[in-house]
Structure formats: C-alpha cells, structure tokens
Amino acid sequence: MKKLSLLAVLCAMVFGLAGTASAVDLEAKGKFQFQMNFIDNYDFQSAKDGGNNEDDLNFWFRARAQFRFVANENLWGVLYTEYKTRVGSGNNGQVMGTDGDPASLSTLNVKNAYLQYRFPGTEILTTAGVKNTNLPGAAAGSMVLGDADTGIFSIESPITDQFALAAGFIRYSDAAQTDGGANAVSNHDELDIFYVAAPITIDGISATPYAAYANVGKDVLDGNGVQADNIEAYQGLLGVVADPDMNKDSQAWWIGTSFEMDMFDPIVFAADIVYGSVDADQKQNDRSGLLFDASLAYTGLDFVQPKLMFAYTTGEDDNTSNGSERLPIVNNDWAFGTTYFGGSALTGGSDGTDAAVDHNSNGQLGFWTIGFALEKISFLEKLSHDLIFLYVQGTNDEELVKNRANYALTNITDDGNFLTTEDSVIAVDFNTNYQIYDELAAIVEFGYVNADLDEDTWGADTIADKSDPLLKFAVGLVYSF
C-alpha cells in the first residue's frame, strides 16, 4: 500500500500545484510501453551445452511521465517519474497482479528532478538537479557517458549565432554520505566528472568538440569498499587485471568531437572520435584507448533510406603489466543495430527492460564493425521496416586470452562479448513499426546474432566449439504523448 499511496500523493501534488499556482503552467509528456520479449541463447550457448538456464519469454511494462512547471520562458522545473516491472513477478518471487500482494509491485521512482533558468537579460542557461546526461555522440550515441541519470550543475550560453560554450559538474556516484564504522571510505568513494563543450554550427555542418576530466575515488574501484559491487559497476575504468589494489584516487580524461554534415543533402554524414585515459596509482591499473565511428546515409528516397556504418575501438595487447588499451568508459550507450550492441526500442540497453540481451556492456570493447542498413522501408502508409546487417571483428590480442590462466583478468569472457582478432560476429536485425495512431505504435523486432569464436584461442569444450545463435523476437506497444 505504501507504493500506491506514494503514487496518490504524487498525483495530488502535481494536480494541486497546477490548480493553485496560477502563475505556473504545467506541461506533461511521457511514454507508456508494454512488450513481450522472447530471447534464446543470449550467451550464445544453450543450457544443454553448458549455457545459463534461461527464462526465454518475459513481459514488461514501463511508464514514464515528465511534468514541466513553467513560471515563464526563462524559469522552469522538471519532475520525471518512472514505473517499470516485469509482469507477473514481484519482490521475493511473489506473484504480481490485481489480486496479488501490492507490496510486490515495482517501485514508482523519480527518474529526474531539476530546475533550469536563464540569467535575467541573457541567454545563459543554468541547470541544477538530477538529469539525464550525455556527452556528444553523433553517429550512434556516446560510448563514454550516455543516457545516465546523474547529479549535475551546468551552464551553457551562445557566444555568437554559430558558436556556444557549455561547462558542467557531474556527481556520477557517491557510495556513502558520512564517515564512520570500521570500513569507512566515504572520503574517496565519489566519481566526479567535469566537462566543457563548444558546439559549432555553420551552414550544413555542426560539430561539438569536448573535453572531460574525472576524479575516480580509490574506493569507487576497490572491491573492498562500502559497495561490494563497485568493481563490477566500473569495469569500463579498470585496467586489464581483475580486482586491483587501489591505494589512491585515479584521474581520467577524455577529449573528442562529434561531427554532422548535411551540406550535400540528401547525403548525410555523421562521425565521432574520442580518446580517453586513466592514470592510476599502479601501471597495471592504467587504461587508455580510442573510438572512431561514422555513418553515411542517403535520405532522398521516399520508400527507403540506405545507410553505411563503420566503427573501430582499440583493443588489448598481450601484456597485463602496462594496463588496458581499451577506451575508458563510464556508461556505454553506443549502439549500431538493435540486438548485439543494444540499441533496441524495446529490449536491453538503457531501457533496462531485459538485461539478458544487452551485450552492450562496459566490457564490450576492442572491436571493429562495418554495417549496412535499409531504414524506413515503406510501401504502405503508417507501416515501415528497418533491415540491418553488421559484421564485427575483434581487435583484442588473442595471446592475452590464450594465457588467461596465468592472470586474473577483468571482464575477459568467452560469451561472445569480448572478441579477439580471431573472433567475429554476424548480426541481422529486422524491425517493423506500425503507427496505429500518431501517438501509438506497434513495434516488432527480430534479431539474429551468430558468434564465431576461435577454438584455438578460447580452448576446447567452450562455446567456441558449441556456440548457438542468439535469437530475439520482441513485440511491443508504445504510447507517446
């Protein structure tokens, strides 16, 4: 009853404010989503061949509502709520339903809450609160920091019609608020990020160069800290050796730019390049790497939009003592396609609706990929399709895997997620969107992923010689308002 009471109180507050504060205009938008996911062999191995037991068929429901309280064109606040559940389940395995135990219902959460204002007489925009945060990513989202709900304080302002500046502070995580206790680490358990960006727009071309710096508390990365899963949560910042002994804070930095060009419309080009580095207390804990991606689309046809895609990320060498050669990442929201790398409108990725299919993890780096897509295929009104082909090859040194018995390695798995130069993946996505109403869409997604892992690299009696294709079939209804 507590969660239902919370919902009632929240609704009363929202509509009460709308009714009593005549100086404030209330704007609302959101999305309700129901889906059925069938996913088989998400780890590329059936249960009979030693893979994980799978609950192949699941139903999910998610509701998001964003309320914008507008005092005037220069001042407003945003409250963004989210409810999400796997239908039929609840806490401690309780059955959820209209006649089930209300305590088993998933929680109604506040996803974002922030205020924004422009300084009087200027275009300087200040944002403060908890907000969805992204670093620039033009071709396929941000691999460094994307779709993350974080504490943020930022200021942005146009300088000229073509040039602007933005800077901000992000409190990404803070494990403990106060000192005390036998294992007190609250002085070094924060991950703080500072960034600056300079959006540039001229006729037909836009780019956003940016730089970011992070102080990574030693206890954020220490598996012995106040959060036992910290070392799992920040795999994207670690060296190649598992569970390192962090004796002092680490410093991380990134520099990059996104780029878009439609000067030759209907030919549209987008690209990103970013280099990042982590300087830790020990060489084995260092990390540095590069991402380059690009897409080229032709939008001049009414019935289809062809697109070419390419991406490259640096991979590990065979030496663990010099740290990692993969790009440092905080929250990976990068994706080509809709199955292997995530990116689905229904399953996996930032939606978090089915983590089983989400191979787009902080450990999935060290690859190059080339792809071809036919997007927005449409011969009937309101009905469109996307067909996507991807070939993925690893850039990680196979000798590291062959000698893995000599090391305790970080996130080096044989589940088709970590690819060496001897491994490859083929992925095919076919997705359909039927717009029942302008606000209501029926979506069907089919995904096929086949991982070809080298048996000489990974060894006999692994999925390298027992692999099964990943199959995904998802159906959903999405109401956007």
C-alpha atoms as one frame of an Amber mdcrd trajectory, in Angstrom:
protein
   0.000   0.000   0.000   2.931   2.344   0.612   3.843   2.500  -3.080   0.237
   3.043  -4.148  -0.074   5.750  -1.504   3.079   7.368  -2.870   1.523   7.441
  -6.338  -1.660   9.042  -4.976   0.287  11.671  -3.043   2.443  12.449  -6.087
  -0.598  12.879  -8.326  -2.276  15.082  -5.723   0.823  17.262  -5.517   1.100
  17.618  -9.291  -2.527  18.482  -9.931  -2.760  20.537  -6.727   0.107  22.716
  -7.876  -1.487  23.051 -11.294  -4.733  24.196  -9.726  -3.426  26.559  -7.053
  -0.354  28.156  -8.563  -1.892  30.249 -11.284   1.478  31.737 -12.190   2.812
  28.310 -13.163   1.881  26.465 -16.368   2.007  22.672 -16.229   3.210  20.761
 -19.303   3.221  16.972 -19.415   4.675  14.413 -21.762   5.695  10.809 -21.439
   5.639   7.263 -22.750   3.776   4.084 -21.780   5.293   0.866 -23.107   4.184
  -2.768 -22.949   6.213  -5.541 -24.539   6.753  -9.255 -24.916  10.348 -10.471
 -25.306  11.407 -13.913 -26.481  15.184 -14.274 -26.277  17.019 -17.577 -26.728
  20.734 -18.273 -26.196  21.629 -14.767 -25.067  25.069 -16.118 -24.070  25.375
 -17.970 -27.426  25.055 -21.325 -25.722  22.005 -23.428 -24.996  21.505 -24.787
 -21.482  22.114 -28.360 -22.652  25.555 -27.298 -23.914  26.510 -25.651 -20.636
  24.967 -22.205 -21.067  22.880 -20.374 -18.498  19.351 -21.528 -17.829  17.030
 -19.039 -19.492  13.571 -17.712 -18.895  13.047 -17.117 -22.609   9.630 -15.453
 -22.544   9.058 -12.327 -20.447   6.567  -9.459 -20.379   7.492  -5.931 -19.354
   5.639  -2.712 -18.672   7.145   0.740 -18.251   5.506   4.129 -17.737   7.359
   7.425 -17.790   5.748  10.818 -17.151   7.566  14.128 -17.299   5.963  17.201
 -15.716   7.353  20.638 -16.576   6.407  23.501 -14.264   6.888  26.705 -16.263
   6.947  30.052 -14.461   7.941  31.903 -17.638  10.123  31.423 -20.695  13.223
  31.842 -18.524  12.380  29.674 -15.494  11.012  26.151 -15.144  11.406  22.939
 -13.175  11.070  19.324 -14.318   9.826  16.263 -12.415  10.269  12.987 -14.333
   8.775   9.791 -12.869   9.196   6.167 -13.936   7.437   2.896 -13.134   8.852
  -0.351 -14.519   8.150  -4.013 -13.834   8.484  -7.487 -15.263   4.842  -8.506
 -15.454   3.905 -11.396 -13.198   6.767 -11.031 -10.759   7.436  -9.069  -7.619
   9.785  -8.884  -4.699  10.887 -12.217  -3.220   9.198 -14.139  -6.029   5.703
 -13.051  -5.099   3.041 -13.184  -7.772   2.065  -9.756  -9.021  -1.403  -8.956
 -10.317  -4.581  -7.145  -9.448  -5.264  -9.728  -6.744  -1.630 -10.128  -5.698
   0.253  -8.627  -2.823   0.531  -4.878  -3.522   3.850  -4.841  -1.692   5.313
  -6.881  -4.525   4.724  -4.157  -7.107   7.793  -2.486  -8.538   8.559   0.961
  -7.204   7.427   4.231  -8.693  10.679   6.198  -8.929  11.644   9.790  -9.509
  13.926   9.468 -12.525  14.849  13.152 -12.932  14.208  16.293 -10.899  15.915
  19.524 -11.875  15.438  23.239 -12.407  16.569  25.433 -15.281  16.696  29.194
 -15.656  18.214  31.871 -17.833  20.016  34.679 -16.071  17.919  37.860 -16.436
  18.595  39.712 -19.660  20.885  36.986 -21.071  20.750  33.627 -22.854  22.900
  31.950 -20.177  21.085  28.728 -19.189  21.776  27.135 -15.809  20.718  23.569
 -14.951  20.818  22.079 -11.445  19.471  18.796 -10.086  19.267  15.185 -11.255
  19.051  14.967 -15.033  19.680  12.594 -17.928  23.232  13.345 -19.042  25.093
  12.616 -22.281  28.439  13.514 -23.740  28.300  14.206 -27.504  27.703  11.268
 -29.848  26.519  11.887 -33.411  26.684   8.526 -35.196  25.461   6.053 -32.561
  25.295   7.701 -29.129  28.050   8.170 -26.567  30.301   5.311 -25.555  31.943
   7.321 -22.756  28.873   8.698 -20.956  25.384   8.304 -22.365  21.812   8.116
 -21.067  22.890   8.428 -17.434  20.695   9.970 -14.737  23.210  11.930 -12.684
  23.521  14.865 -10.358  24.511  17.839 -12.492  25.222  21.545 -12.338  25.851
  23.094 -15.749  25.965  26.449 -17.512  25.622  26.957 -21.254  25.464  30.065
 -23.370  25.546  31.091 -27.025  28.533  33.274 -27.881  27.586  34.007 -31.491
  24.994  32.589 -33.873  27.482  29.872 -34.820  29.314  29.213 -31.565  28.334
  28.326 -27.988  30.007  27.180 -24.785  28.859  24.729 -22.122  30.516  23.559
 -18.914  29.344  21.427 -16.047  29.991  19.308 -12.981  28.555  15.772 -12.744
  28.334  13.832  -9.480  28.015  10.391 -11.051  28.134   8.373  -7.850  28.744
   8.706  -4.116  28.596   5.458  -2.138  28.391   6.890   1.393  27.457  10.248
   2.856  29.210  10.224   6.237  32.354   8.845   7.802  32.251   6.196  10.481
  32.475   2.474  11.023  35.274   0.008  10.614  35.227   0.225   6.803  34.619
   3.956   6.322  35.675   5.051   2.841  33.353   7.974   2.218  36.184  10.449
   1.607  37.240   8.530  -1.527  34.056   6.892  -2.810  32.928   9.507  -5.345
  33.101   9.566  -9.123  33.032  13.231 -10.183  33.208  14.460 -13.775  33.920
  17.972 -15.062  33.321  18.749 -18.734  33.422  21.580 -21.254  31.920  21.564
 -24.751  31.909  24.070 -27.605  29.088  23.440 -30.117  29.833  24.935 -33.548
  27.195  25.299 -36.268  27.677  26.686 -39.762  25.693  26.121 -42.932  25.363
  22.373 -43.398  27.961  21.447 -40.761  27.823  21.070 -36.987  30.425  19.806
 -34.536  30.782  19.623 -30.771  34.379  19.403 -29.550  34.514  18.498 -25.859
  36.851  17.571 -23.030  36.080  15.847 -19.730  38.034  15.149 -16.562  37.056
  12.709 -13.805  38.370  12.131 -10.327  37.805   8.457  -9.526  37.970   7.796
  -5.804  40.139   4.834  -4.888  37.229   3.238  -3.034  34.941   3.584  -6.068
  37.140   0.993  -7.777  38.063  -1.012  -4.689  36.139  -4.252  -4.329  36.687
  -3.996  -0.560  34.848  -0.659  -0.291  31.407   0.032   1.133  29.751  -1.218
  -2.052  30.695  -4.785  -2.803  29.728  -4.437  -6.467  31.705  -1.272  -7.213
  34.351  -3.176  -9.122  31.587  -4.617 -11.301  29.913  -1.256 -11.858  33.066
   0.443 -13.131  34.674  -2.220 -15.308  34.972   0.421 -18.008  37.565   2.343
 -15.956  39.709  -0.571 -14.808  42.939  -1.998 -16.101  43.048  -5.499 -17.526
  43.864  -7.199 -14.198  40.854  -8.020 -12.026  40.277  -6.598  -8.517  43.289
  -4.289  -8.361  44.522  -2.889  -5.078  43.805   0.838  -5.389  45.929   2.872
  -2.967  44.966   6.354  -4.138  42.469   8.157  -6.350  42.738   7.851 -10.113
  42.365  10.578 -12.721  40.605  10.042 -16.025  40.240  12.348 -19.006  38.710
  12.335 -22.462  38.954  14.588 -25.492  36.862  14.222 -28.606  34.345  15.661
 -31.006  31.109  14.756 -32.709  30.541  15.852 -36.306  27.488  16.041 -38.577
  27.205  17.251 -42.146  24.106  17.613 -44.343  25.655  20.185 -46.675  25.122
  17.770 -49.562  21.580  16.847 -48.548  20.123  14.244 -49.132  23.536  12.745
 -48.288  24.015  12.931 -44.501  27.318  12.139 -42.772  27.930  11.730 -39.030
  31.079  10.775 -37.125  32.716  10.749 -33.694  36.257  10.431 -32.439  37.271
  10.271 -28.784  40.437   9.345 -26.921  40.458   8.683 -23.190  42.970   7.783
 -20.490  43.001   6.685 -16.835  46.081   7.457 -14.748  46.045   5.168 -11.706
  48.416   4.517  -8.838  49.887   1.421 -10.450  50.775   0.874 -14.097  48.643
  -2.271 -14.304  45.595  -0.165 -13.393  46.120   2.426 -16.155  43.847   2.474
 -19.171  43.735   4.360 -22.467  42.076   3.872 -25.827  40.300   5.304 -28.850
  36.904   5.167 -30.570  36.131   6.261 -34.124  32.728   5.764 -35.708  30.929
   7.074 -38.784  27.694   6.706 -40.711  26.700   7.785 -44.214  23.003   7.899
 -45.122  21.027   8.811 -48.228  17.671  10.382 -47.338  16.434  11.355 -50.800
  14.127   8.380 -51.380  10.553   8.261 -50.110  10.451   4.490 -49.606  13.865
   3.714 -48.069  16.957   5.310 -46.502  20.192   3.356 -47.147  22.970   3.770
 -44.598  26.585   2.631 -44.280  28.167   2.298 -40.810  31.695   1.794 -39.509
  33.295   1.817 -36.064  36.699   1.000 -34.579  37.830   0.761 -30.956  41.311
  -0.102 -29.767  41.823  -3.484 -28.125  44.055  -5.140 -25.524  47.609  -6.212
 -26.211  49.071  -9.389 -24.660  50.755  -7.585 -21.736  48.864  -7.088 -18.448
  51.565  -5.093 -16.660  51.039  -1.985 -18.829  47.326  -1.647 -18.096  44.453
  -1.682 -20.580  44.358  -0.436 -24.157  40.566  -0.132 -24.292  38.760   3.222
 -24.205  37.802   4.193 -20.629  34.011   4.422 -20.327  31.593   5.313 -17.541
  28.188   4.452 -19.026  28.102   2.946 -22.514  25.087   3.996 -24.593  26.660
   3.399 -28.019  24.946   1.071 -30.498  24.797   0.131 -34.146  21.887  -2.215
 -34.862  19.303  -3.266 -32.286  20.468  -6.588 -30.825  24.189  -7.302 -30.439
  25.224  -3.809 -29.355  21.875  -2.959 -27.758  20.063  -0.018 -29.336  16.633
  -1.640 -29.351  13.443   0.382 -28.989  12.103  -2.449 -26.824  14.794  -4.688
 -25.303  18.047  -4.179 -23.456  20.285  -1.145 -23.426  19.419   1.942 -21.458
  15.764   0.930 -21.204  16.856  -1.832 -18.856  13.811  -3.856 -19.786  15.710
  -7.060 -20.429  19.337  -7.056 -19.393  19.773 -10.592 -20.735  20.036  -9.413
 -24.344  22.166  -6.377 -23.583  25.638  -7.273 -24.883  26.448  -3.557 -24.972
  28.343  -3.578 -21.675  31.303  -1.685 -20.310  33.456  -4.701 -21.129  32.473
  -4.940 -24.795  35.355  -3.034 -26.295  38.129  -3.947 -28.665  36.333  -4.400
 -31.995  35.775  -3.001 -35.438  32.492  -3.287 -37.265  31.075  -2.489 -40.665
  27.378  -2.458 -41.420  24.691  -1.700 -43.956  21.118  -0.712 -43.205  17.950
  -0.103 -45.147  15.941   2.144 -42.840  12.353   3.386 -43.072  11.417   0.916
 -45.788   7.815   1.871 -46.511   5.347   0.952 -49.250   2.205   1.344 -47.152
   1.123   4.355 -45.135   1.995   4.151 -41.424   3.986   0.919 -41.916   7.818
   0.940 -42.026  10.678  -1.528 -41.644  14.402  -1.438 -40.832  16.807  -4.097
 -42.104  20.331  -4.019 -40.618  23.414  -6.169 -41.308  26.554  -5.999 -39.150
  29.905  -7.756 -39.294  32.013  -7.412 -36.130  35.672  -8.418 -35.699  37.714
  -8.224 -32.507  40.824  -6.077 -32.041  42.000  -7.677 -28.763  45.182  -9.773
 -28.903  44.350 -13.479 -28.860  47.541 -14.238 -26.882  46.022 -12.492 -23.859
  43.170 -14.992 -23.873  45.386 -17.988 -24.588  47.440 -17.135 -21.494  44.494
 -16.105 -19.311  45.122 -18.998 -16.910  48.218 -17.073 -15.740  46.258 -13.919
 -14.834  43.135 -12.818 -13.037  41.666 -10.787 -15.889  38.950  -8.132 -15.819
  35.848  -8.835 -17.892  37.533 -11.210 -20.316  34.674 -13.631 -21.004  34.037
 -16.370 -23.547  30.371 -15.452 -24.104  30.826 -13.628 -27.405  31.145 -10.290
 -25.617  34.941  -9.956 -25.632  36.323 -10.542 -29.138  39.908 -11.199 -30.185
  41.398 -10.690 -33.642  40.491 -14.330 -34.333  36.798 -13.906 -33.408  33.895
 -12.454 -35.359  30.155 -11.876 -35.103  27.432 -11.579 -37.735  24.233  -9.787
 -36.691  20.972  -9.281 -38.589  18.052  -7.142 -37.374  14.637  -6.797 -38.987
  12.273  -4.400 -37.249   8.753  -3.254 -38.085   6.867  -0.178 -36.895   3.131
   0.256 -37.474   1.765   3.647 -36.423  -1.745   2.777 -35.242  -2.316   6.396
 -34.236   0.072   9.335 -34.309   0.721   8.663 -30.609   0.512   4.830 -30.614
   2.954   2.468 -32.338   3.078  -1.311 -32.599   6.684  -2.497 -32.855   8.019
  -5.927 -33.829  11.736  -6.698 -33.627  13.602  -9.775 -34.831  17.311 -10.251
 -34.152  19.791 -12.964 -35.147  23.398 -12.964 -33.903  25.964 -15.671 -34.685
  29.297 -15.578 -32.833  32.246 -17.358 -34.442  34.835 -17.757 -31.660  38.221
 -19.295 -32.359  38.679 -22.671 -30.664  42.481 -22.394 -30.661  42.155 -19.129
 -28.743  39.447 -19.995 -26.230  40.158 -23.727 -25.913  38.145 -26.880 -26.458
  34.862 -27.566 -24.712  33.860 -23.874 -24.720  31.237 -22.067 -26.762  33.956
 -21.684 -29.403  33.030 -25.220 -30.473  29.483 -25.370 -29.029  28.047 -21.970
 -29.930  24.380 -21.445 -30.737  22.949 -18.345 -32.459  21.228 -15.731 -30.329
  17.598 -15.296 -31.371  15.374 -12.396 -30.344  11.705 -11.792 -31.050  10.027
  -8.825 -29.369   6.573  -7.298 -29.752   5.524  -4.068 -28.078   3.025  -1.230
 -27.897   4.400   2.279 -27.285   2.120   5.197 -26.463   3.912   8.554 -26.571
   2.219  11.766 -25.553
